mmCIF file of C-alpha atoms in Angstrom:
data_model
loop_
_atom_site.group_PDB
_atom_site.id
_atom_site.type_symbol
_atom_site.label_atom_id
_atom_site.label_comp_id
_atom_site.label_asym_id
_atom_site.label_seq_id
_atom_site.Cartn_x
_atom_site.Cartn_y
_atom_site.Cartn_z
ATOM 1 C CA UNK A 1 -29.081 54.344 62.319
ATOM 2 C CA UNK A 2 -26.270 57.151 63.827
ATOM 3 C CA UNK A 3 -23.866 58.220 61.346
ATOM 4 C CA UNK A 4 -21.345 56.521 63.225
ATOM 5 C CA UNK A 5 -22.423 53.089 62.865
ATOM 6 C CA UNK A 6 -23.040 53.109 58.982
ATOM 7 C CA UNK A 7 -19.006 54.589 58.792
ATOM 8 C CA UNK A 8 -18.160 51.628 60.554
ATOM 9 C CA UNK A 9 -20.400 48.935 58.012
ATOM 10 C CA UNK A 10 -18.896 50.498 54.770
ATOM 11 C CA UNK A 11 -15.261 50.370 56.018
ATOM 12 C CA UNK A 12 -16.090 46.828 56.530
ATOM 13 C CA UNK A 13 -17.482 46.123 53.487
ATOM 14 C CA UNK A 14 -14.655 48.022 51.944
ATOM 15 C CA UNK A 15 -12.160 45.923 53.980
ATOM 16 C CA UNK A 16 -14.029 42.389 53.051
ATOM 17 C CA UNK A 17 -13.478 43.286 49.095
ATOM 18 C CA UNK A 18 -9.457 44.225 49.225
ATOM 19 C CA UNK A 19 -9.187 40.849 51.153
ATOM 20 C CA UNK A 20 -11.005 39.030 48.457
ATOM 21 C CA UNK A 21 -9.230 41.050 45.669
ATOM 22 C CA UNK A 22 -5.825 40.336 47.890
ATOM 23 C CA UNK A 23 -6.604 36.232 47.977
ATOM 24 C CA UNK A 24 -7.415 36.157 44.251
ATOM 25 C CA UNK A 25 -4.241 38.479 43.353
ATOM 26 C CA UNK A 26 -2.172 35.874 45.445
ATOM 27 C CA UNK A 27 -3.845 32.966 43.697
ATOM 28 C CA UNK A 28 -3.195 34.154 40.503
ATOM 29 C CA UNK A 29 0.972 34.876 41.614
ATOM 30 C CA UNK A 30 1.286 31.130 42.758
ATOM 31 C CA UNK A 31 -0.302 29.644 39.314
ATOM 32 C CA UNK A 32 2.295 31.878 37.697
ATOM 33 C CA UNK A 33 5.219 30.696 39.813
ATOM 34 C CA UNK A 34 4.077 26.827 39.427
ATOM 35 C CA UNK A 35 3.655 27.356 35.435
ATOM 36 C CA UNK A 36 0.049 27.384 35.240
ATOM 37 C CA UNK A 37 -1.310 29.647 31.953
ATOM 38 C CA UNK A 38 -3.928 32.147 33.422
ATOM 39 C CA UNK A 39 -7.150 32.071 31.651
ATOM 40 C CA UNK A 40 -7.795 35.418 29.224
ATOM 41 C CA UNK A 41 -11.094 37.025 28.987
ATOM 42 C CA UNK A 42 -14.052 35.796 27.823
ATOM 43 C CA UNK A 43 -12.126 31.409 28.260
ATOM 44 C CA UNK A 44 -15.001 29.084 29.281
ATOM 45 C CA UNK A 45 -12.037 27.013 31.137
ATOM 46 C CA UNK A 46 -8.613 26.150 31.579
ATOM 47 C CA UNK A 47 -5.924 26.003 28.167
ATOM 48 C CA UNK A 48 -5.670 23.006 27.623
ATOM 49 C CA UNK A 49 -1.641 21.899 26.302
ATOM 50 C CA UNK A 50 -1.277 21.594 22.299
ATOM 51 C CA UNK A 51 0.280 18.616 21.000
ATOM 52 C CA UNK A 52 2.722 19.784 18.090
ATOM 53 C CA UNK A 53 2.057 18.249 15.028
ATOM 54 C CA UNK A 54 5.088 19.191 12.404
ATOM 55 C CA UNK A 55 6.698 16.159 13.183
ATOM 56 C CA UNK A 56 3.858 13.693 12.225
ATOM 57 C CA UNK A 57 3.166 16.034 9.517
ATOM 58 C CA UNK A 58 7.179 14.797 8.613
ATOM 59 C CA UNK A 59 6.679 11.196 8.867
ATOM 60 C CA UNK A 60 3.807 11.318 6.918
ATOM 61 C CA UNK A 61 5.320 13.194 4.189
ATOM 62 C CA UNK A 62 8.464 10.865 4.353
ATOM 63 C CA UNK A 63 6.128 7.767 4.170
ATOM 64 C CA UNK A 64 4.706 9.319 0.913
ATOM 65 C CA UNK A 65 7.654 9.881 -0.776
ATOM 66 C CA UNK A 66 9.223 6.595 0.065
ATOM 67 C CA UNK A 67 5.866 5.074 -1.495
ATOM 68 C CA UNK A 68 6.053 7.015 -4.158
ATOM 69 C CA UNK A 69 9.897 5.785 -4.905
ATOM 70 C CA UNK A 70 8.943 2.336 -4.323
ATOM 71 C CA UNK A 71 6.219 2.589 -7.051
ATOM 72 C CA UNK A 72 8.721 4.326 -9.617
ATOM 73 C CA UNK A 73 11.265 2.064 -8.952
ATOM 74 C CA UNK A 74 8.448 -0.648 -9.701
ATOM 75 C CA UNK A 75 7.040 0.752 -12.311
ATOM 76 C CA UNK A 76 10.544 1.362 -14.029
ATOM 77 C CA UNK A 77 11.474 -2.521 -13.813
ATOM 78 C CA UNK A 78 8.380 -3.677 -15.341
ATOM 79 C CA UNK A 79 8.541 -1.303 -18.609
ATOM 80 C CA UNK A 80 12.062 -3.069 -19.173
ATOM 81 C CA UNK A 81 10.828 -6.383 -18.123
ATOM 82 C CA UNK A 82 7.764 -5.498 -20.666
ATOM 83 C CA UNK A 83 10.335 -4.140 -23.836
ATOM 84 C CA UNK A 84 12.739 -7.126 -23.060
ATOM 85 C CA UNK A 85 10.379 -9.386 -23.558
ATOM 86 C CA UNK A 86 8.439 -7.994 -26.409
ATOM 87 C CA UNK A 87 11.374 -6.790 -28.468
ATOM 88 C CA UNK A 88 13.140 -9.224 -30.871
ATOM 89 C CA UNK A 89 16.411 -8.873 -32.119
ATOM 90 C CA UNK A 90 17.530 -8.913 -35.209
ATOM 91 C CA UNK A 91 19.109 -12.165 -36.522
ATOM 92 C CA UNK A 92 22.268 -11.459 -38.449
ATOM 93 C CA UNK A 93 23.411 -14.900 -39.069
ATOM 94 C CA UNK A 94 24.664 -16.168 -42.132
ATOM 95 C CA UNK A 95 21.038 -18.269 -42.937
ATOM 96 C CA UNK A 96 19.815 -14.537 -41.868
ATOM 97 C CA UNK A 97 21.337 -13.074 -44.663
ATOM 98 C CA UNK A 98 20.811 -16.237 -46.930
ATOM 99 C CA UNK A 99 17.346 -16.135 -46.724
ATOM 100 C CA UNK A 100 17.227 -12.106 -47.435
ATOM 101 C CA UNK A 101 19.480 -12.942 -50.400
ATOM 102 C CA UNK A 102 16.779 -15.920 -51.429
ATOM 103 C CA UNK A 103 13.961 -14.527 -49.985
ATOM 104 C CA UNK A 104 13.288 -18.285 -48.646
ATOM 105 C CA UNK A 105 14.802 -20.455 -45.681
ATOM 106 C CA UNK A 106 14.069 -23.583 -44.760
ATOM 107 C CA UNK A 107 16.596 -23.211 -41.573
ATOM 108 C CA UNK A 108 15.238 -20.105 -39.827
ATOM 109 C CA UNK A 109 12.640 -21.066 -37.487
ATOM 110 C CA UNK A 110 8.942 -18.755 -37.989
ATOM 111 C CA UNK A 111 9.564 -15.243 -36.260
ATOM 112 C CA UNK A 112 12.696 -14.697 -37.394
ATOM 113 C CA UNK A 113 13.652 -11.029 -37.739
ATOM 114 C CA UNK A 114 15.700 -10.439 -40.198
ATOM 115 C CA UNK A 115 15.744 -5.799 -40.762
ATOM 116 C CA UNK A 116 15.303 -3.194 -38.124
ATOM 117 C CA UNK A 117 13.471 -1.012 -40.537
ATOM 118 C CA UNK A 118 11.274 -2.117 -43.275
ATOM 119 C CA UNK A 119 12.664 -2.784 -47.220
ATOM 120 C CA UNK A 120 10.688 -3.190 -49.905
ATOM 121 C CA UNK A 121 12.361 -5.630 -51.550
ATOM 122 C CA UNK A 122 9.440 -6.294 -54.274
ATOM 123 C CA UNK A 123 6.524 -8.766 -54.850
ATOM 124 C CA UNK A 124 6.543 -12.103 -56.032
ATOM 125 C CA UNK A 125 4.394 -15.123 -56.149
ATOM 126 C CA UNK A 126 5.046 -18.482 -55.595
ATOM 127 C CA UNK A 127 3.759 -22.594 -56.530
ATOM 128 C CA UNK A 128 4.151 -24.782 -53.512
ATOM 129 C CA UNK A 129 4.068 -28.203 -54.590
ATOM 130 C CA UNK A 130 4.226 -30.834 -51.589
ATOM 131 C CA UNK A 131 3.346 -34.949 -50.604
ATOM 132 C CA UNK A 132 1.540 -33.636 -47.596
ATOM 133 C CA UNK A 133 -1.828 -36.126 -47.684
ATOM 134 C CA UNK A 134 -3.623 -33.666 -45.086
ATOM 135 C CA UNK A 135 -6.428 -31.688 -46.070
ATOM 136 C CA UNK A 136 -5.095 -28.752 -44.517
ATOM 137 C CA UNK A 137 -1.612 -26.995 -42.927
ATOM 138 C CA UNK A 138 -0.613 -24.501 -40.557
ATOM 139 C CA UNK A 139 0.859 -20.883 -41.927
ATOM 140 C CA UNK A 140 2.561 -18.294 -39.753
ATOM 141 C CA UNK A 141 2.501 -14.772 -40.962
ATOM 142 C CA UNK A 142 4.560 -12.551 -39.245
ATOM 143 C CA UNK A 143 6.728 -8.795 -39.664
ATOM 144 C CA UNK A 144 10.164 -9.770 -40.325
ATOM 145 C CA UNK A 145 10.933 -6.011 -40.177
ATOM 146 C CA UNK A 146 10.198 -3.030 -38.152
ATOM 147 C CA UNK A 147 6.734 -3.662 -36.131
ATOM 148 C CA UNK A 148 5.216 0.094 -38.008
ATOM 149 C CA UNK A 149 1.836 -0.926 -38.327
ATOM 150 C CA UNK A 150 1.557 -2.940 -41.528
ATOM 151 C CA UNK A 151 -1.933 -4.464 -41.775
ATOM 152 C CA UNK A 152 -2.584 -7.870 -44.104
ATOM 153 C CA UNK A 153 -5.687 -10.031 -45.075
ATOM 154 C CA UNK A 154 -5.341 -14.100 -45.662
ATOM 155 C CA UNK A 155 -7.833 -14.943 -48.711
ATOM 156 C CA UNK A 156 -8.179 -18.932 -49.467
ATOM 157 C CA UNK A 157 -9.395 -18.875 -53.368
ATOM 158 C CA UNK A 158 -10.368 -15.293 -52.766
ATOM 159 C CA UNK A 159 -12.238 -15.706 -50.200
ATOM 160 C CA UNK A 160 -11.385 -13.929 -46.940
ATOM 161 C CA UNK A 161 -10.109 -16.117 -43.783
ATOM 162 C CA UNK A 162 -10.809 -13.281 -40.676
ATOM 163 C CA UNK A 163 -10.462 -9.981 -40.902
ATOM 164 C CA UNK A 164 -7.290 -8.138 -41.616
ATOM 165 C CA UNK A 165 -4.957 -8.241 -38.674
ATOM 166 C CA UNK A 166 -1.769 -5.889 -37.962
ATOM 167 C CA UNK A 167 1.597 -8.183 -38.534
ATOM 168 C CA UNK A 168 4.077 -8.308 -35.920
ATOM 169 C CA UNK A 169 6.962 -10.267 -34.970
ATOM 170 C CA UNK A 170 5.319 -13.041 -32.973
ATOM 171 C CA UNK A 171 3.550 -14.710 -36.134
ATOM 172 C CA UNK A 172 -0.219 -14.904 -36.491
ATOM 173 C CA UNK A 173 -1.024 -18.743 -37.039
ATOM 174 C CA UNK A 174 -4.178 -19.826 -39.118
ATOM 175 C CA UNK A 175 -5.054 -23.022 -41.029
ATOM 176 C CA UNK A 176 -5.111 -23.184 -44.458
ATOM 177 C CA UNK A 177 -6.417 -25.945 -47.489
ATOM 178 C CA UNK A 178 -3.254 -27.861 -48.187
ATOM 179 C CA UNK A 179 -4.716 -27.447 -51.831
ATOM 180 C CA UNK A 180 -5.074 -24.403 -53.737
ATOM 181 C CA UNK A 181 -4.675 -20.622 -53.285
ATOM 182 C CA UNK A 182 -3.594 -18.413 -50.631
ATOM 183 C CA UNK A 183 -3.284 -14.706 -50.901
ATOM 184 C CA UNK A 184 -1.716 -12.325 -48.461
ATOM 185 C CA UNK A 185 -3.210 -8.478 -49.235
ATOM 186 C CA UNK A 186 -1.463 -5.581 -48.243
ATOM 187 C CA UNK A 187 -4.517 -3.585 -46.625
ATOM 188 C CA UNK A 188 -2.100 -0.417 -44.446
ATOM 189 C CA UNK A 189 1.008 0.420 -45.159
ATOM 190 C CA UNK A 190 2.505 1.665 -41.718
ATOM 191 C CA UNK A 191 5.523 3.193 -43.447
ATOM 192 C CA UNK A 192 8.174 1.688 -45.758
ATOM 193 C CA UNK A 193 6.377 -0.995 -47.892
ATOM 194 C CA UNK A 194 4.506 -4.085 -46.046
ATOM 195 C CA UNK A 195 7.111 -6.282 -45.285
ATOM 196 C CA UNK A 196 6.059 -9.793 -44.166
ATOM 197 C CA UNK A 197 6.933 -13.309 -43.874
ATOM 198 C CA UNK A 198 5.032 -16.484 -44.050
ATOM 199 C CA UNK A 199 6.037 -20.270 -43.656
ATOM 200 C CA UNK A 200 3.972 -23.196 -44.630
ATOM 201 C CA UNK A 201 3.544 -26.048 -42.510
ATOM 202 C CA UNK A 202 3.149 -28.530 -45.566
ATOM 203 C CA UNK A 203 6.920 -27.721 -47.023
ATOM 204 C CA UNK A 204 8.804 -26.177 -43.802
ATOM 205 C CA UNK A 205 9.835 -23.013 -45.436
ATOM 206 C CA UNK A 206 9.497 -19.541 -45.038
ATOM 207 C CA UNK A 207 8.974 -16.845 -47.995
ATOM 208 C CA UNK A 208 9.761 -13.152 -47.519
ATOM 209 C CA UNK A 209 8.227 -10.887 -49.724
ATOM 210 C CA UNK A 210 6.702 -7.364 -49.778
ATOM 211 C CA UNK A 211 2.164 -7.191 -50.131
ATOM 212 C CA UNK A 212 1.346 -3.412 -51.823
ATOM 213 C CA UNK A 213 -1.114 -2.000 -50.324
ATOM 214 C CA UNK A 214 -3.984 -2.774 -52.544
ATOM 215 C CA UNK A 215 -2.524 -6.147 -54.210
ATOM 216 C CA UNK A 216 -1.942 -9.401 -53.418
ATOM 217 C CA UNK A 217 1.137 -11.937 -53.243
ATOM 218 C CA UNK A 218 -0.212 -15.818 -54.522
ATOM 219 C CA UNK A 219 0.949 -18.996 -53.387
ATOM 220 C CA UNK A 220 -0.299 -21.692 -55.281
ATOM 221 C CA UNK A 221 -0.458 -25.398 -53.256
ATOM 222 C CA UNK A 222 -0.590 -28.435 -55.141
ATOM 223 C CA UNK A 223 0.156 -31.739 -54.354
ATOM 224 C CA UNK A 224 2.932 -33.749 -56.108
#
């Protein structure tokens, strides 16, 4: 092969690679001007477009803080609903202050609170006599006071009816002989003396009174 004619082959060669080189630096200018990304070294394709997320990020955010309100706001109506409900107010009536004077009422209906705070205002026992001709009779027992956690047992002629029960203001209703004993125990003194009240189906009247802990109050039934 002359020298000549190789000269001539490389030049070509040389010629055929600035053309390529050319056509791929052109390319790459009229991707540019149209807004096309180039690809950077070592991409196995084309960039693909990101979709932003900080506003769904947003909305979600917003949605949990609006369900979080909701629930508050929720949750905030039912406690009051709940203490409404559940608290009792204090009667201060004249028969309210009657019966605290007489420590008995046959006009205040079984419930009836009569202190915000409890008051010892001493034991006592008492004789129900009645023409009742049933066996047996309803009694309430109930916290006419503070609800603190006072705790009392029912005995029947010393004899225990259930286990000792914490008194509150919606009365505790059990059924007693309409002849004979019935003891109320003071068992835990939540604070302030155990203040409770009881009413007897058989004579319609309610006794307030004050159980130690420890000791009993007696109420005697007998029939006329």
């Amino acid at each position: 092969m002359s020298e000549h004619y190789r000269h001539d082959r490389e030049r070509g060669e040389v010629e055929k690679r600035e053309q390529a080189q050319q056509r791929t630096a052109d390319a790459d200018t009229t991707r540019q001007q149209s807004g096309e990304m180039l690809p950077f070294a070592g991409d196995s394709g084309p960039e693909q477009p990101v979709t932003p997320k900080a506003g769904g990020d947003r909305n979600k955010n917003g949605s949990s803080y609006k369900r979080f309100g909701a629930f508050s706001i929720a949750a905030f109506f039912i406690v009051m609903i709940v203490y409404m409900f559940s608290s009792q107010s204090v009667d201060t009536s004249d028969a309210a202050v009657k019966a605290l004077a007489d420590r008995t009422s046959t006009s205040l209906l079984a419930g009836a609170v009569l202190l915000k705070e409890d008051k010892n205002i001493g034991k006592q026992d008492y004789t129900i006599t009645h023409k009742s001709l049933n066996a047996d009779t309803k009694i309430w027992v109930w916290d006419y006071a503070a609800e603190d956690g006072d705790y009392v047992q029912v005995l029947v002629n010393g004899a225990p009816v259930g286990d000792a029960f914490m008194i509150k203001h919606k009365p505790r209703v059990l059924t007693v002989p309409a002849v004979g004993e019935v003891q109320i125990k003071g068992v835990k003194d939540g604070g302030g003396g155990i203040t409770y009240a009881i009413r007897y189906e058989v004579n319609g009247t309610n006794y307030f009174n004050t159980a130690p802990q420890g000791e009993f109050n007696t109420y005697t039934l007998q029939k006329e």
